[in-house]
Amino acid sequence: METLLFDAKNEGSVEAVANILKNGGLAAIPTETVYGLAANAFDAEACANIFRAKGRPGDNPLIVHICDTAMLSEIVSEFPEGAKRLAEKYWPGPLTMIMKKSEKIPDVTSAGLPSVAVRFPAHPVAREIIEKAGIPLAAPSANLSGSPSPTTFEHCTHDLMGRVDAIIDGGSCSVGVESTIISFAGEKPVLLRPGYITLEQLCEVLGEVEVSHAVLEKLEEGEKVLSPGMKYKHYAPKAQVTLIKASSEDYIKFVNEHAGKGVFALCFDEEAKMLVVSTVTYGSKFSDAQQAEHIFEALRKIDESGAEKVFAHSPKASGIGLAVYNRLIRAAGFDVIEI
Ligand code: TXA
Ligand code: MG
């Protein structure tokens, strides 16, 4: 398949991509979190093609993106009170809410679940494309299944060239990790995936929020989960990654003691110059927002570096750091050393 490449800065490119989507095509588009691989959410065939292009298991549902809360009436059968309050405060933005789905959402989009995930992105290019296409867009992250989510146009072309109809460059993603996901499909709101909108912020609006244990812990073999995406080993680098929970001082000491061929450190900016192994940095130790912005890019760099063994310095597991920790612990296959 020929993949057309566009730059959002060029006149007419947003319209061209919107038309491709309106006509049942697939396009990778920028959002503020990560790039998404979009198709018409109401078109079962187009959504089936998303799964094919990504190599995504069919039981892992897609997020439906809107550009106006008025679009919700066609997507969900209920807009719960708590979700309304969160929408007022955090939409448009990096927050996905799961609600009971309407009849109009095909089974492939929601992977057969009675619920649907909805997000109103803040990125101007994403919003303009949805507006111009005039339809909600189903979009998972625009990576091949199993590789890190793409935060730049180059990541998308690397993964999807020849597999989709179009890719549009909207610059690099400012948030850098996928949206926070909260479910309103059950009795109580449950945090399924931490992101830039923090647990602390959700609790401020809703009072209590349950945290799915899959956010921080490994699932048992065959365990039933609320979010099918949790089952899969996401963000899996080629190298063997171990997450090190330690102060900067202890981390540096530990890594330097374990230096050797193929050993890399995935560390904070401030630590790199003190390490005797090759390093890839993912932001300042003082900024969890910066760590989120750079973590997926750093994981891709690690893959390209030929690293065999990686010691990753753990972020703190609170605020936006919880999102970074959640991604890294999966990349590490839950292999953690606490010093
Ligand atoms: O920031 C984001 O959310 C990005 C951009 C493109 O918007 N999208 C994204 O999509 O991360 P994806 O497909 O990579 O992750 C969606 C997650 C999956 O883990 C999936 O299992 C879960 O959302 N999900 C979707 N619909 C669900 C539902 N009805 N119930 C439970 N989990 C659901
Ligand atoms: Mg994904």
PDB file of N, CA and C in Angstrom, residues 262-322:
ATOM      1  N   GLY A 262      27.526  -4.192  26.412  1.00  0.00           N
ATOM      2  CA  GLY A 262      26.084  -4.191  26.137  1.00  0.00           C
ATOM      3  C   GLY A 262      25.232  -3.650  27.269  1.00  0.00           C
ATOM      4  N   VAL A 263      25.898  -3.194  28.355  1.00  0.00           N
ATOM      5  CA  VAL A 263      25.135  -2.659  29.490  1.00  0.00           C
ATOM      6  C   VAL A 263      24.870  -1.168  29.283  1.00  0.00           C
ATOM      7  N   PHE A 264      23.614  -0.765  29.437  1.00  0.00           N
ATOM      8  CA  PHE A 264      23.214   0.622  29.277  1.00  0.00           C
ATOM      9  C   PHE A 264      22.487   1.103  30.539  1.00  0.00           C
ATOM     10  N   ALA A 265      22.518   2.422  30.731  1.00  0.00           N
ATOM     11  CA  ALA A 265      21.715   3.025  31.799  1.00  0.00           C
ATOM     12  C   ALA A 265      20.629   3.873  31.152  1.00  0.00           C
ATOM     13  N   LEU A 266      19.392   3.688  31.588  1.00  0.00           N
ATOM     14  CA  LEU A 266      18.292   4.576  31.202  1.00  0.00           C
ATOM     15  C   LEU A 266      18.055   5.448  32.431  1.00  0.00           C
ATOM     16  N   CYS A 267      18.605   6.679  32.376  1.00  0.00           N
ATOM     17  CA  CYS A 267      18.718   7.455  33.611  1.00  0.00           C
ATOM     18  C   CYS A 267      18.209   8.875  33.451  1.00  0.00           C
ATOM     19  N   PHE A 268      18.230   9.629  34.535  1.00  0.00           N
ATOM     20  CA  PHE A 268      17.856  11.036  34.484  1.00  0.00           C
ATOM     21  C   PHE A 268      19.031  11.860  33.963  1.00  0.00           C
ATOM     22  N   ASP A 269      18.711  13.036  33.389  1.00  0.00           N
ATOM     23  CA  ASP A 269      19.725  13.910  32.774  1.00  0.00           C
ATOM     24  C   ASP A 269      20.916  14.152  33.699  1.00  0.00           C
ATOM     25  N   GLU A 270      20.603  14.423  34.970  1.00  0.00           N
ATOM     26  CA  GLU A 270      21.651  14.819  35.915  1.00  0.00           C
ATOM     27  C   GLU A 270      22.632  13.695  36.205  1.00  0.00           C
ATOM     28  N   GLU A 271      22.255  12.434  35.907  1.00  0.00           N
ATOM     29  CA  GLU A 271      23.076  11.292  36.309  1.00  0.00           C
ATOM     30  C   GLU A 271      24.070  10.840  35.243  1.00  0.00           C
ATOM     31  N   ALA A 272      23.766  11.188  33.966  1.00  0.00           N
ATOM     32  CA  ALA A 272      24.512  10.610  32.840  1.00  0.00           C
ATOM     33  C   ALA A 272      26.024  10.770  32.972  1.00  0.00           C
ATOM     34  N   LYS A 273      26.458  11.973  33.360  1.00  0.00           N
ATOM     35  CA  LYS A 273      27.903  12.213  33.342  1.00  0.00           C
ATOM     36  C   LYS A 273      28.652  11.467  34.456  1.00  0.00           C
ATOM     37  N   MET A 274      27.905  10.943  35.402  1.00  0.00           N
ATOM     38  CA  MET A 274      28.558  10.204  36.496  1.00  0.00           C
ATOM     39  C   MET A 274      28.620   8.697  36.227  1.00  0.00           C
ATOM     40  N   LEU A 275      28.070   8.268  35.111  1.00  0.00           N
ATOM     41  CA  LEU A 275      28.004   6.829  34.834  1.00  0.00           C
ATOM     42  C   LEU A 275      29.098   6.402  33.866  1.00  0.00           C
ATOM     43  N   VAL A 276      29.649   5.206  34.067  1.00  0.00           N
ATOM     44  CA  VAL A 276      30.734   4.742  33.195  1.00  0.00           C
ATOM     45  C   VAL A 276      30.206   3.867  32.045  1.00  0.00           C
ATOM     46  N   VAL A 277      28.882   3.594  32.020  1.00  0.00           N
ATOM     47  CA  VAL A 277      28.297   2.816  30.906  1.00  0.00           C
ATOM     48  C   VAL A 277      27.651   3.783  29.915  1.00  0.00           C
ATOM     49  N   SER A 278      27.230   3.267  28.733  1.00  0.00           N
ATOM     50  CA  SER A 278      26.499   4.108  27.774  1.00  0.00           C
ATOM     51  C   SER A 278      25.159   4.479  28.390  1.00  0.00           C
ATOM     52  N   THR A 279      24.713   5.704  28.097  1.00  0.00           N
ATOM     53  CA  THR A 279      23.474   6.162  28.731  1.00  0.00           C
ATOM     54  C   THR A 279      22.455   6.655  27.708  1.00  0.00           C
ATOM     55  N   VAL A 280      21.192   6.495  28.058  1.00  0.00           N
ATOM     56  CA  VAL A 280      20.091   7.176  27.370  1.00  0.00           C
ATOM     57  C   VAL A 280      19.320   7.872  28.484  1.00  0.00           C
ATOM     58  N   THR A 281      19.075   9.180  28.320  1.00  0.00           N
ATOM     59  CA  THR A 281      18.406   9.917  29.401  1.00  0.00           C
ATOM     60  C   THR A 281      16.928  10.112  29.069  1.00  0.00           C
ATOM     61  N   TYR A 282      16.119  10.286  30.105  1.00  0.00           N
ATOM     62  CA  TYR A 282      14.685  10.544  29.851  1.00  0.00           C
ATOM     63  C   TYR A 282      14.145  11.705  30.677  1.00  0.00           C
ATOM     64  N   GLY A 283      14.928  12.783  30.777  1.00  0.00           N
ATOM     65  CA  GLY A 283      14.431  13.983  31.443  1.00  0.00           C
ATOM     66  C   GLY A 283      15.087  14.211  32.794  1.00  0.00           C
ATOM     67  N   SER A 284      14.779  15.362  33.368  1.00  0.00           N
ATOM     68  CA  SER A 284      15.361  15.733  34.657  1.00  0.00           C
ATOM     69  C   SER A 284      14.721  14.932  35.776  1.00  0.00           C
ATOM     70  N   LYS A 285      15.522  14.611  36.811  1.00  0.00           N
ATOM     71  CA  LYS A 285      14.945  13.883  37.950  1.00  0.00           C
ATOM     72  C   LYS A 285      13.966  14.752  38.728  1.00  0.00           C
ATOM     73  N   PHE A 286      13.983  16.056  38.466  1.00  0.00           N
ATOM     74  CA  PHE A 286      13.080  16.955  39.181  1.00  0.00           C
ATOM     75  C   PHE A 286      11.768  17.208  38.442  1.00  0.00           C
ATOM     76  N   SER A 287      11.599  16.637  37.223  1.00  0.00           N
ATOM     77  CA  SER A 287      10.379  16.932  36.461  1.00  0.00           C
ATOM     78  C   SER A 287       9.713  15.667  35.920  1.00  0.00           C
ATOM     79  N   ASP A 288       8.606  15.270  36.563  1.00  0.00           N
ATOM     80  CA  ASP A 288       7.917  14.072  36.072  1.00  0.00           C
ATOM     81  C   ASP A 288       7.259  14.327  34.712  1.00  0.00           C
ATOM     82  N   ALA A 289       6.892  15.585  34.425  1.00  0.00           N
ATOM     83  CA  ALA A 289       6.299  15.907  33.112  1.00  0.00           C
ATOM     84  C   ALA A 289       7.335  15.690  32.012  1.00  0.00           C
ATOM     85  N   GLN A 290       8.567  16.107  32.280  1.00  0.00           N
ATOM     86  CA  GLN A 290       9.650  15.901  31.302  1.00  0.00           C
ATOM     87  C   GLN A 290       9.937  14.415  31.102  1.00  0.00           C
ATOM     88  N   GLN A 291       9.902  13.658  32.192  1.00  0.00           N
ATOM     89  CA  GLN A 291      10.149  12.212  32.094  1.00  0.00           C
ATOM     90  C   GLN A 291       9.079  11.566  31.213  1.00  0.00           C
ATOM     91  N   ALA A 292       7.817  11.974  31.399  1.00  0.00           N
ATOM     92  CA  ALA A 292       6.720  11.427  30.578  1.00  0.00           C
ATOM     93  C   ALA A 292       6.937  11.782  29.113  1.00  0.00           C
ATOM     94  N   GLU A 293       7.332  13.033  28.872  1.00  0.00           N
ATOM     95  CA  GLU A 293       7.506  13.499  27.493  1.00  0.00           C
ATOM     96  C   GLU A 293       8.550  12.661  26.749  1.00  0.00           C
ATOM     97  N   HIS A 294       9.589  12.221  27.453  1.00  0.00           N
ATOM     98  CA  HIS A 294      10.720  11.592  26.757  1.00  0.00           C
ATOM     99  C   HIS A 294      10.823  10.078  26.874  1.00  0.00           C
ATOM    100  N   ILE A 295       9.989   9.452  27.712  1.00  0.00           N
ATOM    101  CA  ILE A 295      10.221   8.048  28.017  1.00  0.00           C
ATOM    102  C   ILE A 295      10.125   7.125  26.777  1.00  0.00           C
ATOM    103  N   PHE A 296       9.131   7.336  25.925  1.00  0.00           N
ATOM    104  CA  PHE A 296       8.994   6.416  24.781  1.00  0.00           C
ATOM    105  C   PHE A 296      10.102   6.613  23.746  1.00  0.00           C
ATOM    106  N   GLU A 297      10.479   7.873  23.549  1.00  0.00           N
ATOM    107  CA  GLU A 297      11.593   8.161  22.652  1.00  0.00           C
ATOM    108  C   GLU A 297      12.854   7.475  23.171  1.00  0.00           C
ATOM    109  N   ALA A 298      13.055   7.546  24.485  1.00  0.00           N
ATOM    110  CA  ALA A 298      14.233   6.927  25.106  1.00  0.00           C
ATOM    111  C   ALA A 298      14.210   5.411  24.913  1.00  0.00           C
ATOM    112  N   LEU A 299      13.038   4.802  25.047  1.00  0.00           N
ATOM    113  CA  LEU A 299      12.941   3.347  24.865  1.00  0.00           C
ATOM    114  C   LEU A 299      13.259   2.959  23.419  1.00  0.00           C
ATOM    115  N   ARG A 300      12.823   3.798  22.477  1.00  0.00           N
ATOM    116  CA  ARG A 300      13.166   3.519  21.065  1.00  0.00           C
ATOM    117  C   ARG A 300      14.675   3.645  20.851  1.00  0.00           C
ATOM    118  N   LYS A 301      15.295   4.652  21.475  1.00  0.00           N
ATOM    119  CA  LYS A 301      16.752   4.836  21.337  1.00  0.00           C
ATOM    120  C   LYS A 301      17.484   3.616  21.875  1.00  0.00           C
ATOM    121  N   ILE A 302      16.999   3.102  22.987  1.00  0.00           N
ATOM    122  CA  ILE A 302      17.606   1.903  23.587  1.00  0.00           C
ATOM    123  C   ILE A 302      17.556   0.748  22.589  1.00  0.00           C
ATOM    124  N   ASP A 303      16.414   0.588  21.931  1.00  0.00           N
ATOM    125  CA  ASP A 303      16.263  -0.480  20.931  1.00  0.00           C
ATOM    126  C   ASP A 303      17.275  -0.335  19.803  1.00  0.00           C
ATOM    127  N   GLU A 304      17.460   0.913  19.358  1.00  0.00           N
ATOM    128  CA  GLU A 304      18.363   1.155  18.226  1.00  0.00           C
ATOM    129  C   GLU A 304      19.830   1.042  18.628  1.00  0.00           C
ATOM    130  N   SER A 305      20.103   1.160  19.931  1.00  0.00           N
ATOM    131  CA  SER A 305      21.496   1.216  20.397  1.00  0.00           C
ATOM    132  C   SER A 305      22.179  -0.145  20.414  1.00  0.00           C
ATOM    133  N   GLY A 306      21.386  -1.211  20.337  1.00  0.00           N
ATOM    134  CA  GLY A 306      21.967  -2.542  20.440  1.00  0.00           C
ATOM    135  C   GLY A 306      22.248  -2.943  21.881  1.00  0.00           C
ATOM    136  N   ALA A 307      21.669  -2.208  22.832  1.00  0.00           N
ATOM    137  CA  ALA A 307      21.851  -2.548  24.256  1.00  0.00           C
ATOM    138  C   ALA A 307      21.328  -3.954  24.522  1.00  0.00           C
ATOM    139  N   GLU A 308      22.027  -4.658  25.423  1.00  0.00           N
ATOM    140  CA  GLU A 308      21.562  -6.000  25.791  1.00  0.00           C
ATOM    141  C   GLU A 308      20.937  -5.996  27.185  1.00  0.00           C
ATOM    142  N   LYS A 309      21.550  -5.200  28.068  1.00  0.00           N
ATOM    143  CA  LYS A 309      21.079  -5.156  29.448  1.00  0.00           C
ATOM    144  C   LYS A 309      20.905  -3.692  29.838  1.00  0.00           C
ATOM    145  N   VAL A 310      19.740  -3.329  30.345  1.00  0.00           N
ATOM    146  CA  VAL A 310      19.483  -1.937  30.684  1.00  0.00           C
ATOM    147  C   VAL A 310      19.086  -1.814  32.152  1.00  0.00           C
ATOM    148  N   PHE A 311      19.773  -0.925  32.867  1.00  0.00           N
ATOM    149  CA  PHE A 311      19.353  -0.590  34.223  1.00  0.00           C
ATOM    150  C   PHE A 311      18.631   0.753  34.152  1.00  0.00           C
ATOM    151  N   ALA A 312      17.331   0.727  34.387  1.00  0.00           N
ATOM    152  CA  ALA A 312      16.531   1.948  34.293  1.00  0.00           C
ATOM    153  C   ALA A 312      16.298   2.501  35.684  1.00  0.00           C
ATOM    154  N   HIS A 313      16.587   3.787  35.873  1.00  0.00           N
ATOM    155  CA  HIS A 313      16.339   4.394  37.178  1.00  0.00           C
ATOM    156  C   HIS A 313      14.850   4.694  37.298  1.00  0.00           C
ATOM    157  N   SER A 314      14.240   4.141  38.330  1.00  0.00           N
ATOM    158  CA  SER A 314      12.785   4.268  38.508  1.00  0.00           C
ATOM    159  C   SER A 314      12.374   5.703  38.827  1.00  0.00           C
ATOM    160  N   PRO A 315      11.295   6.185  38.183  1.00  0.00           N
ATOM    161  CA  PRO A 315      10.728   7.474  38.594  1.00  0.00           C
ATOM    162  C   PRO A 315       9.929   7.260  39.871  1.00  0.00           C
ATOM    163  N   LYS A 316       9.548   8.348  40.533  1.00  0.00           N
ATOM    164  CA  LYS A 316       8.684   8.172  41.708  1.00  0.00           C
ATOM    165  C   LYS A 316       7.268   7.864  41.215  1.00  0.00           C
ATOM    166  N   ALA A 317       6.586   6.967  41.941  1.00  0.00           N
ATOM    167  CA  ALA A 317       5.288   6.488  41.454  1.00  0.00           C
ATOM    168  C   ALA A 317       4.124   7.323  41.976  1.00  0.00           C
ATOM    169  N   SER A 318       4.217   8.648  41.810  1.00  0.00           N
ATOM    170  CA  SER A 318       3.086   9.509  42.178  1.00  0.00           C
ATOM    171  C   SER A 318       3.015  10.648  41.173  1.00  0.00           C
ATOM    172  N   GLY A 319       1.907  11.375  41.165  1.00  0.00           N
ATOM    173  CA  GLY A 319       1.715  12.450  40.192  1.00  0.00           C
ATOM    174  C   GLY A 319       1.812  11.877  38.781  1.00  0.00           C
ATOM    175  N   ILE A 320       2.436  12.633  37.868  1.00  0.00           N
ATOM    176  CA  ILE A 320       2.619  12.144  36.494  1.00  0.00           C
ATOM    177  C   ILE A 320       3.617  10.989  36.500  1.00  0.00           C
ATOM    178  N   GLY A 321       4.464  10.953  37.535  1.00  0.00           N
ATOM    179  CA  GLY A 321       5.441   9.872  37.677  1.00  0.00           C
ATOM    180  C   GLY A 321       4.789   8.496  37.707  1.00  0.00           C
ATOM    181  N   LEU A 322       3.556   8.408  38.205  1.00  0.00           N
ATOM    182  CA  LEU A 322       2.859   7.118  38.244  1.00  0.00           C
ATOM    183  C   LEU A 322       2.680   6.566  36.824  1.00  0.00           C
TER     184      LEU A 322
END
